[in-house]
mmCIF file of C-alpha atoms and ligand atoms in Angstrom:
data_model
loop_
_atom_site.group_PDB
_atom_site.id
_atom_site.type_symbol
_atom_site.label_atom_id
_atom_site.label_comp_id
_atom_site.label_asym_id
_atom_site.label_seq_id
_atom_site.Cartn_x
_atom_site.Cartn_y
_atom_site.Cartn_z
ATOM 1 C CA MET A 1 -8.379 226.632 155.884
ATOM 2 C CA PRO A 2 -4.925 225.954 157.281
ATOM 3 C CA ALA A 3 -3.754 222.447 158.067
ATOM 4 C CA THR A 4 -3.988 221.137 161.595
ATOM 5 C CA SER A 5 -2.385 218.074 163.027
ATOM 6 C CA ASN A 6 -5.804 216.992 164.382
ATOM 7 C CA SER A 7 -7.721 217.297 161.134
ATOM 8 C CA THR A 8 -9.578 214.133 160.159
ATOM 9 C CA ARG A 9 -9.857 215.099 156.508
ATOM 10 C CA PRO A 10 -7.786 212.792 154.310
ATOM 11 C CA ILE A 11 -4.479 214.221 153.145
ATOM 12 C CA ALA A 12 -4.314 214.723 149.391
ATOM 13 C CA ASP A 13 -1.353 213.366 147.445
ATOM 14 C CA LEU A 14 1.692 215.583 147.154
ATOM 15 C CA LYS A 15 2.150 217.307 143.799
ATOM 16 C CA LEU A 16 5.775 216.958 142.808
ATOM 17 C CA ALA A 17 7.987 218.125 139.989
ATOM 18 C CA VAL A 18 9.441 215.375 137.832
ATOM 19 C CA ASP A 19 13.070 214.470 137.279
ATOM 20 C CA ASP A 20 14.829 213.908 133.940
ATOM 21 C CA VAL A 21 13.384 210.416 133.567
ATOM 22 C CA GLY A 22 9.831 211.339 134.500
ATOM 23 C CA GLY A 23 9.861 210.199 138.139
ATOM 24 C CA PRO A 24 9.057 212.318 141.199
ATOM 25 C CA GLU A 25 11.910 214.740 141.890
ATOM 26 C CA ILE A 26 13.262 213.330 145.146
ATOM 27 C CA PHE A 27 17.044 213.155 145.230
ATOM 28 C CA ARG A 28 20.128 213.217 147.432
ATOM 29 C CA SER A 29 22.659 216.004 147.024
ATOM 30 C CA PHE A 30 24.563 218.699 148.848
ATOM 31 C CA GLN A 31 22.608 221.720 149.996
ATOM 32 C CA GLY A 32 24.109 224.395 147.783
ATOM 33 C CA GLU A 33 22.854 227.552 149.489
ATOM 34 C CA GLY A 34 22.541 229.238 152.868
ATOM 35 C CA PRO A 35 23.516 228.107 156.365
ATOM 36 C CA MET A 36 23.416 224.404 155.466
ATOM 37 C CA GLN A 37 25.644 224.761 152.383
ATOM 38 C CA GLY A 38 27.707 221.625 151.836
ATOM 39 C CA ARG A 39 25.513 219.380 153.994
ATOM 40 C CA VAL A 40 24.078 216.176 152.582
ATOM 41 C CA ARG A 41 20.335 216.438 152.163
ATOM 42 C CA THR A 42 17.431 214.642 150.557
ATOM 43 C CA PHE A 43 15.467 217.098 148.448
ATOM 44 C CA ILE A 44 11.808 216.759 147.584
ATOM 45 C CA ARG A 45 10.694 219.286 144.989
ATOM 46 C CA LEU A 46 7.010 220.213 144.986
ATOM 47 C CA SER A 47 5.305 221.564 141.881
ATOM 48 C CA GLY A 48 3.458 224.866 141.584
ATOM 49 C CA CYS A 49 4.459 228.400 142.563
ATOM 50 C CA ASN A 50 2.455 231.532 143.315
ATOM 51 C CA LEU A 51 5.312 233.789 142.132
ATOM 52 C CA HIS A 52 6.920 233.989 138.701
ATOM 53 C CA CYS A 53 10.532 235.072 138.990
ATOM 54 C CA ARG A 54 12.045 235.849 135.634
ATOM 55 C CA TRP A 55 15.387 234.216 136.550
ATOM 56 C CA CYS A 56 13.871 231.199 138.387
ATOM 57 C CA ASP A 57 15.965 228.049 137.971
ATOM 58 C CA THR A 58 12.940 225.756 138.305
ATOM 59 C CA PRO A 59 10.468 227.244 135.788
ATOM 60 C CA TYR A 60 9.252 223.699 135.052
ATOM 61 C CA THR A 61 7.367 223.911 138.360
ATOM 62 C CA TRP A 62 5.142 226.829 137.279
ATOM 63 C CA ASN A 63 5.744 228.378 133.850
ATOM 64 C CA TRP A 64 2.874 226.553 132.203
ATOM 65 C CA GLN A 65 1.858 226.606 128.571
ATOM 66 C CA GLY A 66 -0.943 229.085 127.961
ATOM 67 C CA THR A 67 0.293 231.582 130.584
ATOM 68 C CA ASN A 68 1.958 234.890 129.798
ATOM 69 C CA TYR A 69 4.505 234.897 132.632
ATOM 70 C CA ARG A 70 7.851 236.294 131.540
ATOM 71 C CA HIS A 71 11.029 234.297 132.078
ATOM 72 C CA VAL A 72 14.573 234.576 130.720
ATOM 73 C CA ASP A 73 14.027 231.187 129.057
ATOM 74 C CA SER A 74 11.224 231.350 126.577
ATOM 75 C CA GLU A 75 10.291 227.694 127.172
ATOM 76 C CA LYS A 76 6.831 226.908 128.506
ATOM 77 C CA PHE A 77 5.962 223.619 130.211
ATOM 78 C CA ALA A 78 3.003 221.243 130.194
ATOM 79 C CA PRO A 79 1.715 220.453 133.692
ATOM 80 C CA ALA A 80 0.640 216.978 132.536
ATOM 81 C CA LYS A 81 4.292 216.219 131.752
ATOM 82 C CA GLU A 82 6.003 218.178 134.535
ATOM 83 C CA MET A 83 3.811 217.388 137.543
ATOM 84 C CA THR A 84 3.263 214.037 139.216
ATOM 85 C CA LYS A 85 1.386 212.927 142.316
ATOM 86 C CA LEU A 86 2.719 210.827 145.145
ATOM 87 C CA GLY A 87 1.009 209.549 148.287
ATOM 88 C CA LEU A 88 2.449 210.473 151.657
ATOM 89 C CA ALA A 89 3.555 206.914 152.508
ATOM 90 C CA GLU A 90 5.471 206.477 149.281
ATOM 91 C CA ALA A 91 7.115 209.881 149.580
ATOM 92 C CA LEU A 92 8.185 208.992 153.121
ATOM 93 C CA ASP A 93 9.589 205.620 152.001
ATOM 94 C CA ARG A 94 11.649 207.242 149.275
ATOM 95 C CA ILE A 95 12.976 209.922 151.630
ATOM 96 C CA VAL A 96 13.960 207.465 154.360
ATOM 97 C CA ALA A 97 15.601 205.147 151.791
ATOM 98 C CA LEU A 98 17.937 207.950 150.688
ATOM 99 C CA ASN A 99 19.184 208.086 154.264
ATOM 100 C CA ALA A 100 20.422 211.681 154.509
ATOM 101 C CA PRO A 101 20.674 213.472 157.857
ATOM 102 C CA GLY A 102 18.321 216.182 156.626
ATOM 103 C CA VAL A 103 15.418 216.715 154.248
ATOM 104 C CA VAL A 104 14.750 219.873 152.260
ATOM 105 C CA ILE A 105 11.167 220.391 151.124
ATOM 106 C CA THR A 106 11.499 222.784 148.213
ATOM 107 C CA GLY A 107 9.711 223.890 145.073
ATOM 108 C CA GLY A 108 8.130 225.702 143.459
ATOM 109 C CA GLU A 109 6.419 226.974 146.569
ATOM 110 C CA PRO A 110 5.897 224.188 149.137
ATOM 111 C CA LEU A 111 3.461 226.172 151.290
ATOM 112 C CA MET A 112 0.899 226.042 148.481
ATOM 113 C CA GLN A 113 0.390 222.457 149.734
ATOM 114 C CA PRO A 114 0.216 223.197 153.478
ATOM 115 C CA ARG A 115 -1.625 220.098 154.728
ATOM 116 C CA GLN A 116 0.570 217.727 152.726
ATOM 117 C CA VAL A 117 3.753 219.493 153.841
ATOM 118 C CA LEU A 118 2.703 219.386 157.500
ATOM 119 C CA ALA A 119 1.742 215.724 157.251
ATOM 120 C CA LEU A 120 5.008 214.848 155.515
ATOM 121 C CA THR A 121 7.065 216.754 158.067
ATOM 122 C CA GLN A 122 5.296 215.052 160.973
ATOM 123 C CA ALA A 123 5.659 211.656 159.275
ATOM 124 C CA ILE A 124 9.409 212.155 158.797
ATOM 125 C CA LYS A 125 9.845 213.230 162.414
ATOM 126 C CA GLY A 126 7.665 210.331 163.596
ATOM 127 C CA THR A 127 9.801 207.846 161.661
ATOM 128 C CA ARG A 128 13.272 209.321 162.187
ATOM 129 C CA ALA A 129 13.350 212.043 164.829
ATOM 130 C CA ASP A 130 17.049 212.610 164.086
ATOM 131 C CA ILE A 131 16.373 213.807 160.525
ATOM 132 C CA SER A 132 16.331 217.580 160.195
ATOM 133 C CA VAL A 133 13.447 218.975 158.119
ATOM 134 C CA GLU A 134 14.020 222.257 156.327
ATOM 135 C CA ILE A 135 11.534 224.113 154.134
ATOM 136 C CA GLU A 136 12.474 226.532 151.363
ATOM 137 C CA THR A 137 9.778 229.132 150.734
ATOM 138 C CA ASN A 138 9.313 232.515 149.098
ATOM 139 C CA GLY A 139 7.587 233.670 152.302
ATOM 140 C CA THR A 140 4.342 234.906 150.780
ATOM 141 C CA LEU A 141 2.201 232.261 152.520
ATOM 142 C CA ALA A 142 2.198 232.314 156.314
ATOM 143 C CA PRO A 143 3.040 228.971 157.938
ATOM 144 C CA HIS A 144 0.617 227.234 160.319
ATOM 145 C CA PRO A 145 1.813 227.132 163.977
ATOM 146 C CA ASP A 146 1.904 223.315 163.847
ATOM 147 C CA LEU A 147 4.333 223.505 160.950
ATOM 148 C CA ILE A 148 6.480 226.067 162.757
ATOM 149 C CA GLU A 149 6.712 223.656 165.651
ATOM 150 C CA ALA A 150 7.486 220.637 163.480
ATOM 151 C CA VAL A 151 10.237 221.927 161.175
ATOM 152 C CA ASP A 152 13.829 222.680 162.090
ATOM 153 C CA LEU A 153 14.403 225.535 159.670
ATOM 154 C CA PHE A 154 12.469 227.722 157.266
ATOM 155 C CA MET A 155 14.759 229.174 154.622
ATOM 156 C CA VAL A 156 12.724 232.144 153.477
ATOM 157 C CA SER A 157 13.610 233.851 150.213
ATOM 158 C CA PRO A 158 11.540 237.024 149.765
ATOM 159 C CA LYS A 159 11.904 238.380 146.276
ATOM 160 C CA LEU A 160 13.269 241.773 145.261
ATOM 161 C CA ARG A 161 11.978 243.866 142.390
ATOM 162 C CA HIS A 162 14.464 242.413 139.861
ATOM 163 C CA SER A 163 12.576 239.107 140.103
ATOM 164 C CA GLY A 164 9.749 240.707 138.109
ATOM 165 C CA ASN A 165 7.139 240.116 140.843
ATOM 166 C CA ASP A 166 4.971 242.781 142.483
ATOM 167 C CA PRO A 167 7.083 244.943 144.858
ATOM 168 C CA GLU A 168 4.985 244.007 147.910
ATOM 169 C CA VAL A 169 6.114 240.357 147.853
ATOM 170 C CA LEU A 170 9.366 241.494 149.493
ATOM 171 C CA SER A 171 7.755 242.911 152.643
ATOM 172 C CA LEU A 172 5.138 240.162 152.725
ATOM 173 C CA GLY A 173 7.824 237.480 152.762
ATOM 174 C CA ILE A 174 9.682 239.229 155.569
ATOM 175 C CA GLU A 175 6.673 240.024 157.758
ATOM 176 C CA ASN A 176 5.202 236.504 157.541
ATOM 177 C CA PHE A 177 8.394 235.113 159.083
ATOM 178 C CA ARG A 178 9.875 237.997 161.104
ATOM 179 C CA GLU A 179 8.720 236.505 164.423
ATOM 180 C CA VAL A 180 9.308 232.869 163.441
ATOM 181 C CA LYS A 181 12.402 231.999 165.426
ATOM 182 C CA ASN A 182 13.404 229.007 163.297
ATOM 183 C CA ALA A 183 13.342 231.103 160.096
ATOM 184 C CA GLN A 184 16.312 232.610 158.299
ATOM 185 C CA PHE A 185 16.187 234.815 155.219
ATOM 186 C CA LYS A 186 18.002 234.474 151.933
ATOM 187 C CA PHE A 187 17.867 237.264 149.363
ATOM 188 C CA VAL A 188 18.927 236.920 145.748
ATOM 189 C CA ALA A 189 21.045 239.952 144.840
ATOM 190 C CA LYS A 190 22.492 241.127 141.529
ATOM 191 C CA ARG A 191 24.006 244.462 142.486
ATOM 192 C CA GLN A 192 25.038 246.621 145.427
ATOM 193 C CA THR A 193 21.709 248.460 145.529
ATOM 194 C CA ASP A 194 19.945 245.142 146.141
ATOM 195 C CA VAL A 195 21.925 244.732 149.359
ATOM 196 C CA ILE A 196 20.936 248.252 150.405
ATOM 197 C CA THR A 197 17.284 247.389 149.698
ATOM 198 C CA VAL A 198 17.597 244.277 151.870
ATOM 199 C CA SER A 199 19.193 246.313 154.626
ATOM 200 C CA GLN A 200 16.226 248.704 154.672
ATOM 201 C CA ALA A 201 13.603 245.958 154.376
ATOM 202 C CA THR A 202 15.045 243.836 157.200
ATOM 203 C CA ARG A 203 15.391 246.641 159.737
ATOM 204 C CA GLY A 204 14.884 245.193 163.217
ATOM 205 C CA ILE A 205 15.919 241.678 162.176
ATOM 206 C CA ASP A 206 19.192 240.297 163.509
ATOM 207 C CA SER A 207 21.688 240.407 160.620
ATOM 208 C CA ARG A 208 22.820 236.897 161.596
ATOM 209 C CA ARG A 209 19.476 235.639 160.221
ATOM 210 C CA VAL A 210 20.086 237.265 156.833
ATOM 211 C CA TRP A 211 21.931 235.688 153.891
ATOM 212 C CA ILE A 212 22.764 237.394 150.625
ATOM 213 C CA MET A 213 23.073 235.120 147.610
ATOM 214 C CA PRO A 214 24.309 236.026 144.114
ATOM 215 C CA GLU A 215 21.878 235.739 141.229
ATOM 216 C CA GLY A 216 23.090 233.419 138.506
ATOM 217 C CA ARG A 217 22.473 230.086 136.828
ATOM 218 C CA ASN A 218 26.103 229.529 135.784
ATOM 219 C CA ALA A 219 29.521 230.212 137.342
ATOM 220 C CA ARG A 220 30.167 233.284 135.220
ATOM 221 C CA ALA A 221 26.899 234.965 136.212
ATOM 222 C CA LEU A 222 27.447 234.052 139.872
ATOM 223 C CA ASN A 223 30.933 235.558 139.821
ATOM 224 C CA ASN A 224 29.616 238.690 138.179
ATOM 225 C CA SER A 225 26.936 239.129 140.865
ATOM 226 C CA LEU A 226 29.389 238.299 143.667
ATOM 227 C CA ARG A 227 31.777 241.012 142.502
ATOM 228 C CA LYS A 228 29.020 243.577 142.924
ATOM 229 C CA ILE A 229 27.498 242.451 146.223
ATOM 230 C CA THR A 230 30.311 241.115 148.421
ATOM 231 C CA ARG A 231 31.602 244.350 149.958
ATOM 232 C CA ALA A 232 28.133 245.759 150.589
ATOM 233 C CA THR A 233 27.158 242.475 152.257
ATOM 234 C CA LEU A 234 30.214 242.535 154.523
ATOM 235 C CA ARG A 235 29.673 246.187 155.439
ATOM 236 C CA ARG A 236 26.187 245.426 156.738
ATOM 237 C CA GLY A 237 27.164 242.308 158.653
ATOM 238 C CA PHE A 238 24.995 239.971 156.577
ATOM 239 C CA ASN A 239 26.023 236.420 155.752
ATOM 240 C CA LEU A 240 27.094 235.650 152.195
ATOM 241 C CA THR A 241 26.255 232.380 150.483
ATOM 242 C CA ASP A 242 27.252 231.022 147.120
ATOM 243 C CA ARG A 243 25.216 228.591 144.991
ATOM 244 C CA GLN A 244 27.510 225.592 145.328
ATOM 245 C CA HIS A 245 25.295 223.124 143.426
ATOM 246 C CA ILE A 246 25.460 225.334 140.306
ATOM 247 C CA ARG A 247 29.271 225.267 140.401
ATOM 248 C CA LEU A 248 29.384 221.523 141.073
ATOM 249 C CA PHE A 249 26.696 220.244 138.736
ATOM 250 C CA GLY A 250 25.497 223.121 136.531
ATOM 251 C CA ASP A 251 21.888 224.256 136.256
ATOM 252 C CA LYS A 252 20.373 220.763 136.150
ATOM 253 C CA ARG A 253 17.405 218.995 137.680
ATOM 254 C CA SER A 254 17.878 216.806 140.743
ATOM 255 C CA THR A 255 21.086 218.431 141.864
HETATM 256 S S1 SF4 B 301 9.550 231.865 144.212
HETATM 257 FE FE1 SF4 B 301 11.160 230.361 143.813
HETATM 258 S S2 SF4 B 301 10.167 228.696 142.645
HETATM 259 FE FE2 SF4 B 301 8.785 230.466 142.615
HETATM 260 S S3 SF4 B 301 9.260 231.484 140.704
HETATM 261 FE FE3 SF4 B 301 10.494 232.459 142.307
HETATM 262 S S4 SF4 B 301 12.455 231.381 142.306
HETATM 263 FE FE4 SF4 B 301 10.982 230.116 141.157
#
């Protein structure tokens, strides 16, 4: 059952990824991708994902030991070590203490914890109405209307076939958010044909809502993808985003 702001059921603790020292992964950094690139944000990374992208840069949120999901890194992770729980009040305290003008709720897939995410969003807005709340999602889980009303921006990243997921996750991610006015789309692309696929899949959506982002977990791979996708992106009037945090900090946790 979806979350509602009026529900009297207690809100379960948030399930978070852990940082390098074993604490909940809540940190302050620059947003590295999409329309907010370069802006200071507090990130809260939730654990668990319903997709299994083979190039995912946060496999420690889902690629558990005992599963047969395929990933470019062969490493598997233990949920007991990589997942931690945090009550809403403590999560809010930590977010407010970091004092950024915006919060990014990311993952993993945040909408796997819909009641907690709604409650956290409403708590942030109730405490500091001036803080922008942005949610990064793969789009496969439709957002509750209360959440649509509460957040400032959904950054929806439907996955193309090269992610290794079922082909239908691309259209599912687009259709769940097509009519959500505060949603923009970000597609990971490796080659020109990926941009063409995006162009076909987003027919009817204003190109100003669409961002193309190079696949890559290091500067060399990003440059390689950019070389192949830039002209096709420009031709179709889509926005182009880099992955600034990878260039600044490398592929590291809490950046
Ligand atoms: S949807 Fe995002 S978090 Fe989930 S596997 Fe894909 S890239 Fe990783």
